[in-house]
PDB file of C-alpha atoms and ligand atoms in Angstrom:
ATOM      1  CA  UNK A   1       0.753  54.547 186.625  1.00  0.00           C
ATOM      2  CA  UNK A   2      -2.916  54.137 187.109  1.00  0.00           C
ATOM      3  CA  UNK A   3      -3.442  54.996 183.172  1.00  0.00           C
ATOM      4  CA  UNK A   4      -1.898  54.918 179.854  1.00  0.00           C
ATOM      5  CA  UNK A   5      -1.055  57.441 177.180  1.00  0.00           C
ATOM      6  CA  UNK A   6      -1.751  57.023 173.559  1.00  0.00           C
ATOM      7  CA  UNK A   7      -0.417  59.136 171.401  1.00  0.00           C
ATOM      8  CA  UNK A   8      -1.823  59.936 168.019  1.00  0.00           C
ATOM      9  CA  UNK A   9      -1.374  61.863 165.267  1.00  0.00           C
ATOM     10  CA  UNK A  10      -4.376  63.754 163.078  1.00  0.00           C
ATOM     11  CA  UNK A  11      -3.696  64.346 159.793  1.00  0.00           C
ATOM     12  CA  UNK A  12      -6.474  67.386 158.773  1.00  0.00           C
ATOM     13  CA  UNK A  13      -7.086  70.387 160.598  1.00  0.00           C
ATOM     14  CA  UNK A  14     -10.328  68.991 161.715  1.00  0.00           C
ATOM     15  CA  UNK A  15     -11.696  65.251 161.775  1.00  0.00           C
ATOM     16  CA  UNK A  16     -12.901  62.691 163.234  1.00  0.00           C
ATOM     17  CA  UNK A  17     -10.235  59.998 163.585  1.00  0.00           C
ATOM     18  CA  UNK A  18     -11.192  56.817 164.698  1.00  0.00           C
ATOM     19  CA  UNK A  19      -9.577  55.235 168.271  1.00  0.00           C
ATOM     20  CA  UNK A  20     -11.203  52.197 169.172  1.00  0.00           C
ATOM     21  CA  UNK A  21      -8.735  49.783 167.773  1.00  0.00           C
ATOM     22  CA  UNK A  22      -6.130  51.741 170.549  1.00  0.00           C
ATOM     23  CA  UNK A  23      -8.058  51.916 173.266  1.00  0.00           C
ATOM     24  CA  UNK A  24      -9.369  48.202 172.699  1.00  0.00           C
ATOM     25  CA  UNK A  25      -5.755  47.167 173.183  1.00  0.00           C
ATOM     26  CA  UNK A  26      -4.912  49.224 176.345  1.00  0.00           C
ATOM     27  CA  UNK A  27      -7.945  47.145 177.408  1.00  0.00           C
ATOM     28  CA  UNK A  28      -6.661  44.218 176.473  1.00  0.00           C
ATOM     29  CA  UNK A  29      -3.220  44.588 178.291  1.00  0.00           C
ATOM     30  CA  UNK A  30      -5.075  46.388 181.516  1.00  0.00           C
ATOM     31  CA  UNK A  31      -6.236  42.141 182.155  1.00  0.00           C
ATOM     32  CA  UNK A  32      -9.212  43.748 183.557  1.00  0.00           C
ATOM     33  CA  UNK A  33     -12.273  41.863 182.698  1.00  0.00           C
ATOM     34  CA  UNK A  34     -15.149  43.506 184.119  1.00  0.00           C
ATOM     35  CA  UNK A  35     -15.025  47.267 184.966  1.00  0.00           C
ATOM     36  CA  UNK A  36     -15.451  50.579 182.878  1.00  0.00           C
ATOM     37  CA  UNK A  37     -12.854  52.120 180.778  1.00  0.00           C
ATOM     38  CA  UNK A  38     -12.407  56.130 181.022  1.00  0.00           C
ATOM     39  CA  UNK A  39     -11.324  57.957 178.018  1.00  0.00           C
ATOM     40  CA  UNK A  40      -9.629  61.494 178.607  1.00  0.00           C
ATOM     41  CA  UNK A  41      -8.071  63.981 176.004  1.00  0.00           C
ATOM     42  CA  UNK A  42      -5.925  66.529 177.960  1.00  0.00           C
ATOM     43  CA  UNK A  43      -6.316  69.207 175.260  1.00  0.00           C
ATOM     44  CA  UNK A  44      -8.318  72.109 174.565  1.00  0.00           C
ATOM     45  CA  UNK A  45      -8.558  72.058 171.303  1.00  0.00           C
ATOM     46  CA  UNK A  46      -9.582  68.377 170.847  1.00  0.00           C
ATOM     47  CA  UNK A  47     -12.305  66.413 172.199  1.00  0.00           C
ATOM     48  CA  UNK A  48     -13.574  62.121 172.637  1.00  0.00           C
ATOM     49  CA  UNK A  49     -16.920  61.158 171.442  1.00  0.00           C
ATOM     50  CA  UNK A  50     -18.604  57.975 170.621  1.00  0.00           C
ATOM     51  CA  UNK A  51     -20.631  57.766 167.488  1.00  0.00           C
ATOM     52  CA  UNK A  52     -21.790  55.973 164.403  1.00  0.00           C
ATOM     53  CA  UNK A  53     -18.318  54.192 162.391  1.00  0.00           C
ATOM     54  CA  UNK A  54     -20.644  52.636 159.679  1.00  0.00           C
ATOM     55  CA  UNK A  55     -21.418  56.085 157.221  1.00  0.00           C
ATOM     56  CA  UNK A  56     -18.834  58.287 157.069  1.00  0.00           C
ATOM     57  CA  UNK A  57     -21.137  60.945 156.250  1.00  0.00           C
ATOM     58  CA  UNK A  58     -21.778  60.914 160.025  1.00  0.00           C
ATOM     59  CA  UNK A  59     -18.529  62.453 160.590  1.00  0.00           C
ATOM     60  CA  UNK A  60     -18.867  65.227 158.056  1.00  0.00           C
ATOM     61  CA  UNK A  61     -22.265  66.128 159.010  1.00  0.00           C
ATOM     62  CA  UNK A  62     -20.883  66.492 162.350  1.00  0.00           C
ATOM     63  CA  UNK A  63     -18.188  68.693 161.972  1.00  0.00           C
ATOM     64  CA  UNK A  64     -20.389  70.956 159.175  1.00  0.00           C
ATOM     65  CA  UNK A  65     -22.750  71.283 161.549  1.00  0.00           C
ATOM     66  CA  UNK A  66     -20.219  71.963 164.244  1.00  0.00           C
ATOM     67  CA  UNK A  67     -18.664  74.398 161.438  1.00  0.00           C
ATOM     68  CA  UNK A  68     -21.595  76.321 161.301  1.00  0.00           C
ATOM     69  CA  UNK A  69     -21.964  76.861 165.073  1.00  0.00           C
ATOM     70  CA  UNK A  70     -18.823  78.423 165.373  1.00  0.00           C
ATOM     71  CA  UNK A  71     -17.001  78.769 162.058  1.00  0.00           C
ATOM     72  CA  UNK A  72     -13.180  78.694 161.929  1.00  0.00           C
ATOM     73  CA  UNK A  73     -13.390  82.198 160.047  1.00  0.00           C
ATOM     74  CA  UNK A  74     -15.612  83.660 162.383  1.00  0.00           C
ATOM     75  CA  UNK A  75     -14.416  86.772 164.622  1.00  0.00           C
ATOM     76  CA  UNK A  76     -13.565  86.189 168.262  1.00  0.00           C
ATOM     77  CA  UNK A  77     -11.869  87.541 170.813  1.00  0.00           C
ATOM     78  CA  UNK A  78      -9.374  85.130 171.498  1.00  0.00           C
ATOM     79  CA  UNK A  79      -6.280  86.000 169.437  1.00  0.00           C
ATOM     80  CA  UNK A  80      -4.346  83.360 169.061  1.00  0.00           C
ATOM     81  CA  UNK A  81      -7.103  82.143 166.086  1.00  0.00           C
ATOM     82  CA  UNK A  82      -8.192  78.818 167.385  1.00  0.00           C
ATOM     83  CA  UNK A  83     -11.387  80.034 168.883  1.00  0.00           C
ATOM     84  CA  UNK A  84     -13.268  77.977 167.107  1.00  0.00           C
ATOM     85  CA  UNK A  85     -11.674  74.680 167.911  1.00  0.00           C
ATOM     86  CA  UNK A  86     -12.006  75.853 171.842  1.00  0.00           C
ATOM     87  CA  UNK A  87     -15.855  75.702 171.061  1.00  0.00           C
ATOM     88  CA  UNK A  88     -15.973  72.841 169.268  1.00  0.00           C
ATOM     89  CA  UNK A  89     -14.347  71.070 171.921  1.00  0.00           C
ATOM     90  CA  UNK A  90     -15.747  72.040 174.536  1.00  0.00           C
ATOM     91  CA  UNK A  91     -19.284  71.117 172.773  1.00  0.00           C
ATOM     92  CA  UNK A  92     -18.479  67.556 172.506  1.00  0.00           C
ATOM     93  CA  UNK A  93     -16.367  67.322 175.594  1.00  0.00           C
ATOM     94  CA  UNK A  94     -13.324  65.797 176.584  1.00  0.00           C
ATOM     95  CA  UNK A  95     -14.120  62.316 178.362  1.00  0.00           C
ATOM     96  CA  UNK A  96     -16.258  59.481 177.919  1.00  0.00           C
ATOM     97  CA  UNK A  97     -16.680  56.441 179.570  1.00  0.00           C
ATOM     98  CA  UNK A  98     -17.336  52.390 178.085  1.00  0.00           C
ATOM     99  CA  UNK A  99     -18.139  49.192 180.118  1.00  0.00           C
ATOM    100  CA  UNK A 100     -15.517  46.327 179.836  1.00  0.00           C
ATOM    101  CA  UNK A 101     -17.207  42.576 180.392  1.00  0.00           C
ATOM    102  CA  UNK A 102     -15.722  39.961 179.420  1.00  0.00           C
ATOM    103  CA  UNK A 103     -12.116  41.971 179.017  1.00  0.00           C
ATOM    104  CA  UNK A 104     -14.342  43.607 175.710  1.00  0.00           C
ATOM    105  CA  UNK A 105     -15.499  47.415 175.427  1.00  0.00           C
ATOM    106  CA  UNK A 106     -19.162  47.390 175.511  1.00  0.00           C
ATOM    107  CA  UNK A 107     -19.756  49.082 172.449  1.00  0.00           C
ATOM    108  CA  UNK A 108     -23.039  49.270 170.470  1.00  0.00           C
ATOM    109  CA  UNK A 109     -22.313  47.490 166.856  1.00  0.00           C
ATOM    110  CA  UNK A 110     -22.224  51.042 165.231  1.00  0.00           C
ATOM    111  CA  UNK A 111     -20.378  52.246 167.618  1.00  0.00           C
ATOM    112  CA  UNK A 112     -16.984  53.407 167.909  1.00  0.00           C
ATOM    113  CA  UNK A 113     -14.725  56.175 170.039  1.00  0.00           C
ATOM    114  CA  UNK A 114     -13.532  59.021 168.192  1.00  0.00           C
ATOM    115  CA  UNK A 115     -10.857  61.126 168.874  1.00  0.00           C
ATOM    116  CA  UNK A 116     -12.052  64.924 167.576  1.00  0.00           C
ATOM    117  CA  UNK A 117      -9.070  67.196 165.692  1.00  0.00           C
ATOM    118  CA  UNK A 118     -10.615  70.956 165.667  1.00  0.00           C
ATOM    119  CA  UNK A 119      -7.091  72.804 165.138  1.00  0.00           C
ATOM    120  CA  UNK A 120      -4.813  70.251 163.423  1.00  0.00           C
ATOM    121  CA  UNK A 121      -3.007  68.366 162.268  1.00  0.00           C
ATOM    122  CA  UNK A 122      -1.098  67.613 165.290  1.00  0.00           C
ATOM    123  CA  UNK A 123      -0.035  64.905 167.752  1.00  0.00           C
ATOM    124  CA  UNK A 124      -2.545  64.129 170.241  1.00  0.00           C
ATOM    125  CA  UNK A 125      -2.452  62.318 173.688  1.00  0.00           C
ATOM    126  CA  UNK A 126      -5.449  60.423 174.923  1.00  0.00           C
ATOM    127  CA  UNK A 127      -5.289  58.561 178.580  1.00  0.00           C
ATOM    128  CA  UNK A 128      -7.107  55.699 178.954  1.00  0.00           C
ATOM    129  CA  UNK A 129      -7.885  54.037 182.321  1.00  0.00           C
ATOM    130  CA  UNK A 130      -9.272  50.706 182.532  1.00  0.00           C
ATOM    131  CA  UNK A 131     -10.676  50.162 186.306  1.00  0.00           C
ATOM    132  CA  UNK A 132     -12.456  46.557 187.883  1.00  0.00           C
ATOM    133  CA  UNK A 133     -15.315  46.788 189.431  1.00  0.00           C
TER     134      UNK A 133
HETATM  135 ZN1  LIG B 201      -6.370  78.923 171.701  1.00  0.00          ZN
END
């Protein structure tokens, strides 16, 4: 298989839970040592993003903000209640992508990925695919 699962489990019904250390080892094991690394989340309700791991406050901020944009109590159409978490996810997407040199993610020192829970706590698969080149 040209990628592998990791599965994860959130623990609130939103957050931002951090994934790096995972992914870091699925790069490890790939052997590749120059390439990119793709990050996928095969859900609609969750999302990837890379962004600051020093200040926690980041995270809140983000999902307030996010919270205000389309708040979980707000009144949509879709009935089965997670509207809200669709939006959210689809706002900060469901992929990213990180260099590998030297078998290392090229991350920037504040940097880490983030797996985004809008409609947990559940468990959570995110595919990683670490390509040469
Ligand atoms: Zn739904």
């Amino acid at each position: 298989m040209g990628f592998k699962t990791i599965t994860v489990k959130t623990e609130n019904e939103q957050q931002l839970l951090d994934i790096t250390k995972q992914v870091r080892i699925v790069v490890r094991e790939s052997g590749v040592k120059s390439g990119v690394c793709r990050v996928f989340i095969p859900h609609t309700t969750a999302a990837v993003t890379i962004n600051e791991n020093a200040d926690p406050d980041v995270r809140k901020d983000i999902l307030d903000r996010l919270e205000k944009i389309a708040p979980s109590s707000g009144t949509y159409l879709h009935a089965e209640g997670n509207a809200h978490a669709h939006i959210k996810a689809g706002l900060i997407g469901s992929s990213v992508v990180v260099f590998v040199e030297a078998g290392q993610l090229v991350l920037g020192t504040w940097q880490s990925i983030f797996l985004c829970e809008f409609d947990g706590p559940r468990t959570r698969n995110v595919m990683v695919r670490v390509s040469a080149g």
